[in-house]
Amino acid sequence: AGIKDVRSASTVPGTIKLDEKKISTIFDEGMTFYIAGKYDEAIAKFDIIVDNVPDHSKAKDMLNKCHAEKKKKETVQKERMKEHYTLGVTYYRLGKYNDSLKEFESLLKIDPNHRQSLRMVEELKKKLKKK
């Protein structure tokens, strides 16, 4: 019995067979996304490699790094959102509506669906029109 070349055989139903050159190209694409901070896109690329070559240690290492960096980025974003929200509320309480509006709008750039900020932006715009 011959030894199966796992690099050219797909281990996931429905995926295409990848040769070493294609895997190298996908790895490079994954690295480009990683360097650019596009961790979801990088994870997708490294997943393709690991699905086709389960023992590809470099792709496994990069997957771990991507997940760690993604988690760090999400933590930083949550902290920034908290800062903007706290400042927005503080400015609101001080009657500094323009500053408050800027903070809530900054938060919405991070999370466009943040309900409390959407509500506050609407309320602040009404208050500012009255002035």
GROMACS .gro file of N, CA and C in nm:
model
  393
    1ALA      N    1   0.084  -0.119   0.000
    1ALA     CA    2   0.000   0.000   0.000
    1ALA      C    3   0.088   0.124   0.000
    2GLY      N    4   0.053   0.219  -0.085
    2GLY     CA    5   0.130   0.343  -0.094
    2GLY      C    6   0.088   0.441   0.014
    3ILE      N    7   0.174   0.536   0.042
    3ILE     CA    8   0.143   0.640   0.140
    3ILE      C    9   0.063   0.749   0.070
    4LYS      N   10  -0.047   0.787   0.131
    4LYS     CA   11  -0.135   0.890   0.075
    4LYS      C   12  -0.071   1.028   0.095
    5ASP      N   13  -0.069   1.107  -0.010
    5ASP     CA   14  -0.018   1.243  -0.001
    5ASP      C   15  -0.130   1.333   0.047
    6VAL      N   16  -0.127   1.369   0.178
    6VAL     CA   17  -0.236   1.448   0.237
    6VAL      C   18  -0.241   1.589   0.182
    7ARG      N   19  -0.131   1.637   0.124
    7ARG     CA   20  -0.132   1.772   0.071
    7ARG      C   21  -0.218   1.784  -0.055
    8SER      N   22  -0.238   1.673  -0.126
    8SER     CA   23  -0.316   1.682  -0.248
    8SER      C   24  -0.455   1.619  -0.232
    9ALA      N   25  -0.484   1.571  -0.113
    9ALA     CA   26  -0.615   1.511  -0.089
    9ALA      C   27  -0.693   1.596   0.009
   10SER      N   28  -0.817   1.618  -0.024
   10SER     CA   29  -0.902   1.699   0.062
   10SER      C   30  -0.956   1.615   0.177
   11THR      N   31  -0.954   1.672   0.297
   11THR     CA   32  -1.007   1.600   0.413
   11THR      C   33  -1.147   1.647   0.448
   12VAL      N   34  -1.194   1.750   0.379
   12VAL     CA   35  -1.327   1.803   0.406
   12VAL      C   36  -1.412   1.785   0.281
   13PRO      N   37  -1.528   1.721   0.295
   13PRO     CA   38  -1.614   1.701   0.177
   13PRO      C   39  -1.648   1.835   0.112
   14GLY      N   40  -1.643   1.838  -0.018
   14GLY     CA   41  -1.682   1.959  -0.089
   14GLY      C   42  -1.569   2.058  -0.112
   15THR      N   43  -1.451   2.034  -0.055
   15THR     CA   44  -1.340   2.127  -0.079
   15THR      C   45  -1.257   2.075  -0.196
   16ILE      N   46  -1.185   2.167  -0.259
   16ILE     CA   47  -1.103   2.127  -0.372
   16ILE      C   48  -0.968   2.075  -0.324
   17LYS      N   49  -0.906   1.992  -0.407
   17LYS     CA   50  -0.774   1.940  -0.372
   17LYS      C   51  -0.671   2.049  -0.394
   18LEU      N   52  -0.579   2.062  -0.299
   18LEU     CA   53  -0.478   2.167  -0.306
   18LEU      C   54  -0.339   2.107  -0.316
   19ASP      N   55  -0.259   2.161  -0.406
   19ASP     CA   56  -0.120   2.117  -0.415
   19ASP      C   57  -0.033   2.210  -0.329
   20GLU      N   58   0.093   2.178  -0.319
   20GLU     CA   59   0.184   2.255  -0.233
   20GLU      C   60   0.192   2.402  -0.274
   21LYS      N   61   0.193   2.429  -0.402
   21LYS     CA   62   0.202   2.567  -0.451
   21LYS      C   63   0.078   2.646  -0.410
   22LYS      N   64  -0.040   2.585  -0.424
   22LYS     CA   65  -0.164   2.654  -0.387
   22LYS      C   66  -0.169   2.678  -0.236
   23ILE      N   67  -0.123   2.579  -0.159
   23ILE     CA   68  -0.120   2.594  -0.013
   23ILE      C   69  -0.027   2.708   0.026
   24SER      N   70   0.087   2.716  -0.042
   24SER     CA   71   0.182   2.824  -0.015
   24SER      C   72   0.120   2.960  -0.047
   25THR      N   73   0.046   2.967  -0.157
   25THR     CA   74  -0.022   3.092  -0.195
   25THR      C   75  -0.126   3.130  -0.090
   26ILE      N   76  -0.204   3.033  -0.047
   26ILE     CA   77  -0.307   3.058   0.055
   26ILE      C   78  -0.242   3.102   0.186
   27PHE      N   79  -0.131   3.040   0.221
   27PHE     CA   80  -0.059   3.078   0.343
   27PHE      C   81  -0.014   3.224   0.333
   28ASP      N   82   0.042   3.261   0.218
   28ASP     CA   83   0.087   3.400   0.198
   28ASP      C   84  -0.031   3.496   0.208
   29GLU      N   85  -0.146   3.459   0.151
   29GLU     CA   86  -0.265   3.543   0.162
   29GLU      C   87  -0.307   3.558   0.308
   30GLY      N   88  -0.302   3.447   0.382
   30GLY     CA   89  -0.334   3.451   0.525
   30GLY      C   90  -0.241   3.544   0.601
   31MET      N   91  -0.113   3.538   0.568
   31MET     CA   92  -0.016   3.624   0.634
   31MET      C   93  -0.043   3.772   0.602
   32THR      N   94  -0.080   3.799   0.478
   32THR     CA   95  -0.111   3.937   0.437
   32THR      C   96  -0.229   3.990   0.519
   33PHE      N   97  -0.333   3.908   0.533
   33PHE     CA   98  -0.448   3.949   0.614
   33PHE      C   99  -0.408   3.968   0.760
   34TYR      N  100  -0.325   3.875   0.811
   34TYR     CA  101  -0.282   3.884   0.951
   34TYR      C  102  -0.207   4.015   0.976
   35ILE      N  103  -0.114   4.046   0.889
   35ILE     CA  104  -0.033   4.167   0.905
   35ILE      C  105  -0.121   4.291   0.897
   36ALA      N  106  -0.227   4.285   0.816
   36ALA     CA  107  -0.319   4.398   0.801
   36ALA      C  108  -0.420   4.406   0.916
   37GLY      N  109  -0.415   4.309   1.007
   37GLY     CA  110  -0.508   4.309   1.120
   37GLY      C  111  -0.647   4.259   1.084
   38LYS      N  112  -0.658   4.193   0.968
   38LYS     CA  113  -0.786   4.136   0.924
   38LYS      C  114  -0.789   3.989   0.966
   39TYR      N  115  -0.815   3.970   1.095
   39TYR     CA  116  -0.799   3.837   1.154
   39TYR      C  117  -0.902   3.736   1.106
   40ASP      N  118  -1.025   3.777   1.083
   40ASP     CA  119  -1.126   3.682   1.035
   40ASP      C  120  -1.089   3.628   0.897
   41GLU      N  121  -1.040   3.718   0.810
   41GLU     CA  122  -0.999   3.675   0.677
   41GLU      C  123  -0.877   3.584   0.684
   42ALA      N  124  -0.784   3.617   0.772
   42ALA     CA  125  -0.664   3.534   0.789
   42ALA      C  126  -0.703   3.396   0.842
   43ILE      N  127  -0.792   3.393   0.940
   43ILE     CA  128  -0.838   3.266   0.997
   43ILE      C  129  -0.899   3.178   0.888
   44ALA      N  130  -0.977   3.238   0.800
   44ALA     CA  131  -1.040   3.162   0.691
   44ALA      C  132  -0.933   3.097   0.602
   45LYS      N  133  -0.827   3.170   0.572
   45LYS     CA  134  -0.720   3.116   0.487
   45LYS      C  135  -0.645   3.002   0.558
   46PHE      N  136  -0.608   3.024   0.685
   46PHE     CA  137  -0.534   2.921   0.757
   46PHE      C  138  -0.621   2.797   0.783
   47ASP      N  139  -0.751   2.817   0.799
   47ASP     CA  140  -0.843   2.704   0.814
   47ASP      C  141  -0.843   2.616   0.690
   48ILE      N  142  -0.840   2.679   0.573
   48ILE     CA  143  -0.837   2.602   0.447
   48ILE      C  144  -0.715   2.512   0.446
   49ILE      N  145  -0.602   2.567   0.487
   49ILE     CA  146  -0.478   2.489   0.487
   49ILE      C  147  -0.487   2.373   0.585
   50VAL      N  148  -0.530   2.400   0.708
   50VAL     CA  149  -0.538   2.295   0.810
   50VAL      C  150  -0.641   2.189   0.771
   51ASP      N  151  -0.750   2.230   0.706
   51ASP     CA  152  -0.848   2.132   0.659
   51ASP      C  153  -0.788   2.037   0.556
   52ASN      N  154  -0.695   2.088   0.475
   52ASN     CA  155  -0.633   2.007   0.370
   52ASN      C  156  -0.505   1.937   0.417
   53VAL      N  157  -0.434   2.001   0.509
   53VAL     CA  158  -0.309   1.945   0.562
   53VAL      C  159  -0.314   1.958   0.714
   54PRO      N  160  -0.378   1.862   0.782
   54PRO     CA  161  -0.399   1.873   0.927
   54PRO      C  162  -0.271   1.890   1.010
   55ASP      N  163  -0.157   1.847   0.958
   55ASP     CA  164  -0.033   1.858   1.036
   55ASP      C  165   0.052   1.979   0.993
   56HIS      N  166  -0.006   2.075   0.926
   56HIS     CA  167   0.066   2.195   0.881
   56HIS      C  168   0.089   2.285   1.003
   57SER      N  169   0.206   2.271   1.065
   57SER     CA  170   0.232   2.339   1.192
   57SER      C  171   0.233   2.492   1.181
   58LYS      N  172   0.284   2.546   1.071
   58LYS     CA  173   0.287   2.692   1.056
   58LYS      C  174   0.145   2.749   1.049
   59ALA      N  175   0.057   2.682   0.975
   59ALA     CA  176  -0.081   2.730   0.965
   59ALA      C  177  -0.152   2.718   1.100
   60LYS      N  178  -0.124   2.610   1.172
   60LYS     CA  179  -0.183   2.593   1.307
   60LYS      C  180  -0.135   2.705   1.400
   61ASP      N  181  -0.005   2.733   1.395
   61ASP     CA  182   0.051   2.840   1.478
   61ASP      C  183  -0.013   2.975   1.444
   62MET      N  184  -0.029   3.001   1.316
   62MET     CA  185  -0.089   3.128   1.274
   62MET      C  186  -0.236   3.135   1.314
   63LEU      N  187  -0.306   3.024   1.309
   63LEU     CA  188  -0.445   3.023   1.356
   63LEU      C  189  -0.453   3.064   1.502
   64ASN      N  190  -0.364   3.007   1.583
   64ASN     CA  191  -0.362   3.042   1.725
   64ASN      C  192  -0.331   3.191   1.745
   65LYS      N  193  -0.234   3.243   1.668
   65LYS     CA  194  -0.198   3.385   1.678
   65LYS      C  195  -0.315   3.473   1.636
   66CYS      N  196  -0.382   3.434   1.528
   66CYS     CA  197  -0.497   3.513   1.479
   66CYS      C  198  -0.607   3.520   1.585
   67HIS      N  199  -0.638   3.406   1.644
   67HIS     CA  200  -0.744   3.403   1.746
   67HIS      C  201  -0.705   3.489   1.867
   68ALA      N  202  -0.577   3.483   1.907
   68ALA     CA  203  -0.530   3.562   2.020
   68ALA      C  204  -0.537   3.712   1.988
   69GLU      N  205  -0.492   3.750   1.869
   69GLU     CA  206  -0.494   3.891   1.829
   69GLU      C  207  -0.637   3.942   1.814
   70LYS      N  208  -0.724   3.858   1.761
   70LYS     CA  209  -0.866   3.896   1.746
   70LYS      C  210  -0.928   3.922   1.882
   71LYS      N  211  -0.896   3.838   1.978
   71LYS     CA  212  -0.950   3.855   2.113
   71LYS      C  213  -0.898   3.985   2.176
   72LYS      N  214  -0.768   4.012   2.157
   72LYS     CA  215  -0.710   4.137   2.208
   72LYS      C  216  -0.778   4.258   2.146
   73LYS      N  217  -0.798   4.253   2.015
   73LYS     CA  218  -0.861   4.363   1.943
   73LYS      C  219  -1.003   4.387   1.994
   74GLU      N  220  -1.077   4.279   2.017
   74GLU     CA  221  -1.214   4.291   2.068
   74GLU      C  222  -1.215   4.350   2.208
   75THR      N  223  -1.119   4.313   2.291
   75THR     CA  224  -1.109   4.367   2.426
   75THR      C  225  -1.082   4.517   2.422
   76VAL      N  226  -0.990   4.558   2.335
   76VAL     CA  227  -0.957   4.700   2.321
   76VAL      C  228  -1.080   4.777   2.272
   77GLN      N  229  -1.152   4.720   2.176
   77GLN     CA  230  -1.273   4.786   2.125
   77GLN      C  231  -1.377   4.803   2.234
   78LYS      N  232  -1.395   4.701   2.316
   78LYS     CA  233  -1.492   4.711   2.426
   78LYS      C  234  -1.452   4.821   2.523
   79GLU      N  235  -1.323   4.832   2.552
   79GLU     CA  236  -1.275   4.937   2.642
   79GLU      C  237  -1.298   5.075   2.581
   80ARG      N  238  -1.270   5.089   2.452
   80ARG     CA  239  -1.293   5.218   2.385
   80ARG      C  240  -1.441   5.254   2.387
   81MET      N  241  -1.526   5.154   2.363
   81MET     CA  242  -1.671   5.179   2.366
   81MET      C  243  -1.714   5.227   2.505
   82LYS      N  244  -1.662   5.162   2.607
   82LYS     CA  245  -1.695   5.199   2.744
   82LYS      C  246  -1.651   5.342   2.774
   83GLU      N  247  -1.531   5.379   2.728
   83GLU     CA  248  -1.480   5.515   2.748
   83GLU      C  249  -1.570   5.618   2.679
   84HIS      N  250  -1.604   5.592   2.553
   84HIS     CA  251  -1.690   5.685   2.480
   84HIS      C  252  -1.827   5.698   2.547
   85TYR      N  253  -1.881   5.586   2.592
   85TYR     CA  254  -2.013   5.590   2.655
   85TYR      C  255  -2.009   5.670   2.785
   86THR      N  256  -1.909   5.642   2.867
   86THR     CA  257  -1.895   5.712   2.995
   86THR      C  258  -1.877   5.862   2.973
   87LEU      N  259  -1.792   5.900   2.878
   87LEU     CA  260  -1.773   6.042   2.848
   87LEU      C  261  -1.901   6.103   2.793
   88GLY      N  262  -1.970   6.031   2.707
   88GLY     CA  263  -2.095   6.080   2.651
   88GLY      C  264  -2.198   6.110   2.758
   89VAL      N  265  -2.211   6.019   2.853
   89VAL     CA  266  -2.306   6.038   2.964
   89VAL      C  267  -2.262   6.154   3.052
   90THR      N  268  -2.133   6.162   3.081
   90THR     CA  269  -2.080   6.270   3.166
   90THR      C  270  -2.105   6.406   3.101
   91TYR      N  271  -2.070   6.419   2.973
   91TYR     CA  272  -2.095   6.546   2.903
   91TYR      C  273  -2.245   6.579   2.901
   92TYR      N  274  -2.327   6.478   2.882
   92TYR     CA  275  -2.472   6.499   2.881
   92TYR      C  276  -2.518   6.558   3.014
   93ARG      N  277  -2.473   6.498   3.122
   93ARG     CA  278  -2.511   6.544   3.256
   93ARG      C  279  -2.462   6.686   3.285
   94LEU      N  280  -2.350   6.723   3.221
   94LEU     CA  281  -2.294   6.858   3.238
   94LEU      C  282  -2.358   6.958   3.141
   95GLY      N  283  -2.448   6.909   3.057
   95GLY     CA  284  -2.513   6.997   2.961
   95GLY      C  285  -2.427   7.030   2.840
   96LYS      N  286  -2.318   6.956   2.823
   96LYS     CA  287  -2.229   6.978   2.707
   96LYS      C  288  -2.273   6.882   2.595
   97TYR      N  289  -2.384   6.920   2.531
   97TYR     CA  290  -2.450   6.830   2.437
   97TYR      C  291  -2.369   6.803   2.310
   98ASN      N  292  -2.298   6.903   2.260
   98ASN     CA  293  -2.215   6.880   2.141
   98ASN      C  294  -2.105   6.777   2.170
   99ASP      N  295  -2.040   6.792   2.284
   99ASP     CA  296  -1.934   6.697   2.322
   99ASP      C  297  -1.994   6.558   2.346
  100SER      N  298  -2.109   6.555   2.409
  100SER     CA  299  -2.177   6.428   2.434
  100SER      C  300  -2.209   6.358   2.303
  101LEU      N  301  -2.264   6.434   2.207
  101LEU     CA  302  -2.299   6.379   2.076
  101LEU      C  303  -2.177   6.320   2.007
  102LYS      N  304  -2.064   6.391   2.012
  102LYS     CA  305  -1.940   6.341   1.950
  102LYS      C  306  -1.898   6.207   2.009
  103GLU      N  307  -1.911   6.193   2.140
  103GLU     CA  308  -1.871   6.067   2.205
  103GLU      C  309  -1.961   5.951   2.162
  104PHE      N  310  -2.092   5.975   2.160
  104PHE     CA  311  -2.184   5.868   2.120
  104PHE      C  312  -2.166   5.833   1.972
  105GLU      N  313  -2.139   5.933   1.889
  105GLU     CA  314  -2.114   5.905   1.748
  105GLU      C  315  -1.984   5.827   1.729
  106SER      N  316  -1.883   5.856   1.812
  106SER     CA  317  -1.757   5.780   1.806
  106SER      C  318  -1.781   5.635   1.844
  107LEU      N  319  -1.864   5.613   1.945
  107LEU     CA  320  -1.897   5.477   1.986
  107LEU      C  321  -1.969   5.404   1.872
  108LEU      N  322  -2.058   5.474   1.803
  108LEU     CA  323  -2.133   5.411   1.694
  108LEU      C  324  -2.045   5.376   1.575
  109LYS      N  325  -1.929   5.440   1.563
  109LYS     CA  326  -1.834   5.401   1.458
  109LYS      C  327  -1.776   5.263   1.489
  110ILE      N  328  -1.767   5.229   1.616
  110ILE     CA  329  -1.716   5.098   1.658
  110ILE      C  330  -1.827   4.994   1.651
  111ASP      N  331  -1.945   5.031   1.704
  111ASP     CA  332  -2.060   4.941   1.704
  111ASP      C  333  -2.184   5.019   1.657
  112PRO      N  334  -2.212   5.013   1.526
  112PRO     CA  335  -2.323   5.090   1.470
  112PRO      C  336  -2.462   5.053   1.525
  113ASN      N  337  -2.472   4.942   1.594
  113ASN     CA  338  -2.602   4.896   1.645
  113ASN      C  339  -2.618   4.914   1.796
  114HIS      N  340  -2.529   4.987   1.859
  114HIS     CA  341  -2.534   5.008   2.003
  114HIS      C  342  -2.659   5.089   2.037
  115ARG      N  343  -2.760   5.020   2.092
  115ARG     CA  344  -2.893   5.079   2.113
  115ARG      C  345  -2.893   5.206   2.197
  116GLN      N  346  -2.824   5.201   2.309
  116GLN     CA  347  -2.825   5.317   2.399
  116GLN      C  348  -2.765   5.440   2.329
  117SER      N  349  -2.659   5.418   2.253
  117SER     CA  350  -2.595   5.531   2.183
  117SER      C  351  -2.685   5.583   2.071
  118LEU      N  352  -2.752   5.493   2.000
  118LEU     CA  353  -2.845   5.535   1.896
  118LEU      C  354  -2.955   5.624   1.956
  119ARG      N  355  -3.006   5.580   2.069
  119ARG     CA  356  -3.111   5.656   2.138
  119ARG      C  357  -3.059   5.792   2.184
  120MET      N  358  -2.939   5.794   2.240
  120MET     CA  359  -2.882   5.919   2.289
  120MET      C  360  -2.853   6.016   2.173
  121VAL      N  361  -2.804   5.964   2.061
  121VAL     CA  362  -2.776   6.051   1.946
  121VAL      C  363  -2.906   6.117   1.899
  122GLU      N  364  -3.012   6.038   1.892
  122GLU     CA  365  -3.142   6.091   1.851
  122GLU      C  366  -3.189   6.200   1.948
  123GLU      N  367  -3.179   6.171   2.077
  123GLU     CA  368  -3.221   6.267   2.180
  123GLU      C  369  -3.135   6.394   2.176
  124LEU      N  370  -3.004   6.377   2.162
  124LEU     CA  371  -2.914   6.493   2.159
  124LEU      C  372  -2.938   6.582   2.037
  125LYS      N  373  -2.964   6.519   1.922
  125LYS     CA  374  -2.991   6.599   1.803
  125LYS      C  375  -3.117   6.682   1.820
  126LYS      N  376  -3.219   6.626   1.887
  126LYS     CA  377  -3.341   6.702   1.915
  126LYS      C  378  -3.312   6.818   2.008
  127LYS      N  379  -3.232   6.793   2.113
  127LYS     CA  380  -3.198   6.899   2.209
  127LYS      C  381  -3.120   7.011   2.141
  128LEU      N  382  -3.027   6.972   2.053
  128LEU     CA  383  -2.943   7.071   1.987
  128LEU      C  384  -3.022   7.155   1.885
  129LYS      N  385  -3.126   7.097   1.828
  129LYS     CA  386  -3.210   7.173   1.734
  129LYS      C  387  -3.289   7.280   1.808
  130LYS      N  388  -3.326   7.251   1.933
  130LYS     CA  389  -3.405   7.345   2.014
  130LYS      C  390  -3.325   7.468   2.054
  131LYS      N  391  -3.193   7.452   2.062
  131LYS     CA  392  -3.105   7.562   2.105
  131LYS      C  393  -3.099   7.673   2.003
   0.00000   0.00000   0.00000
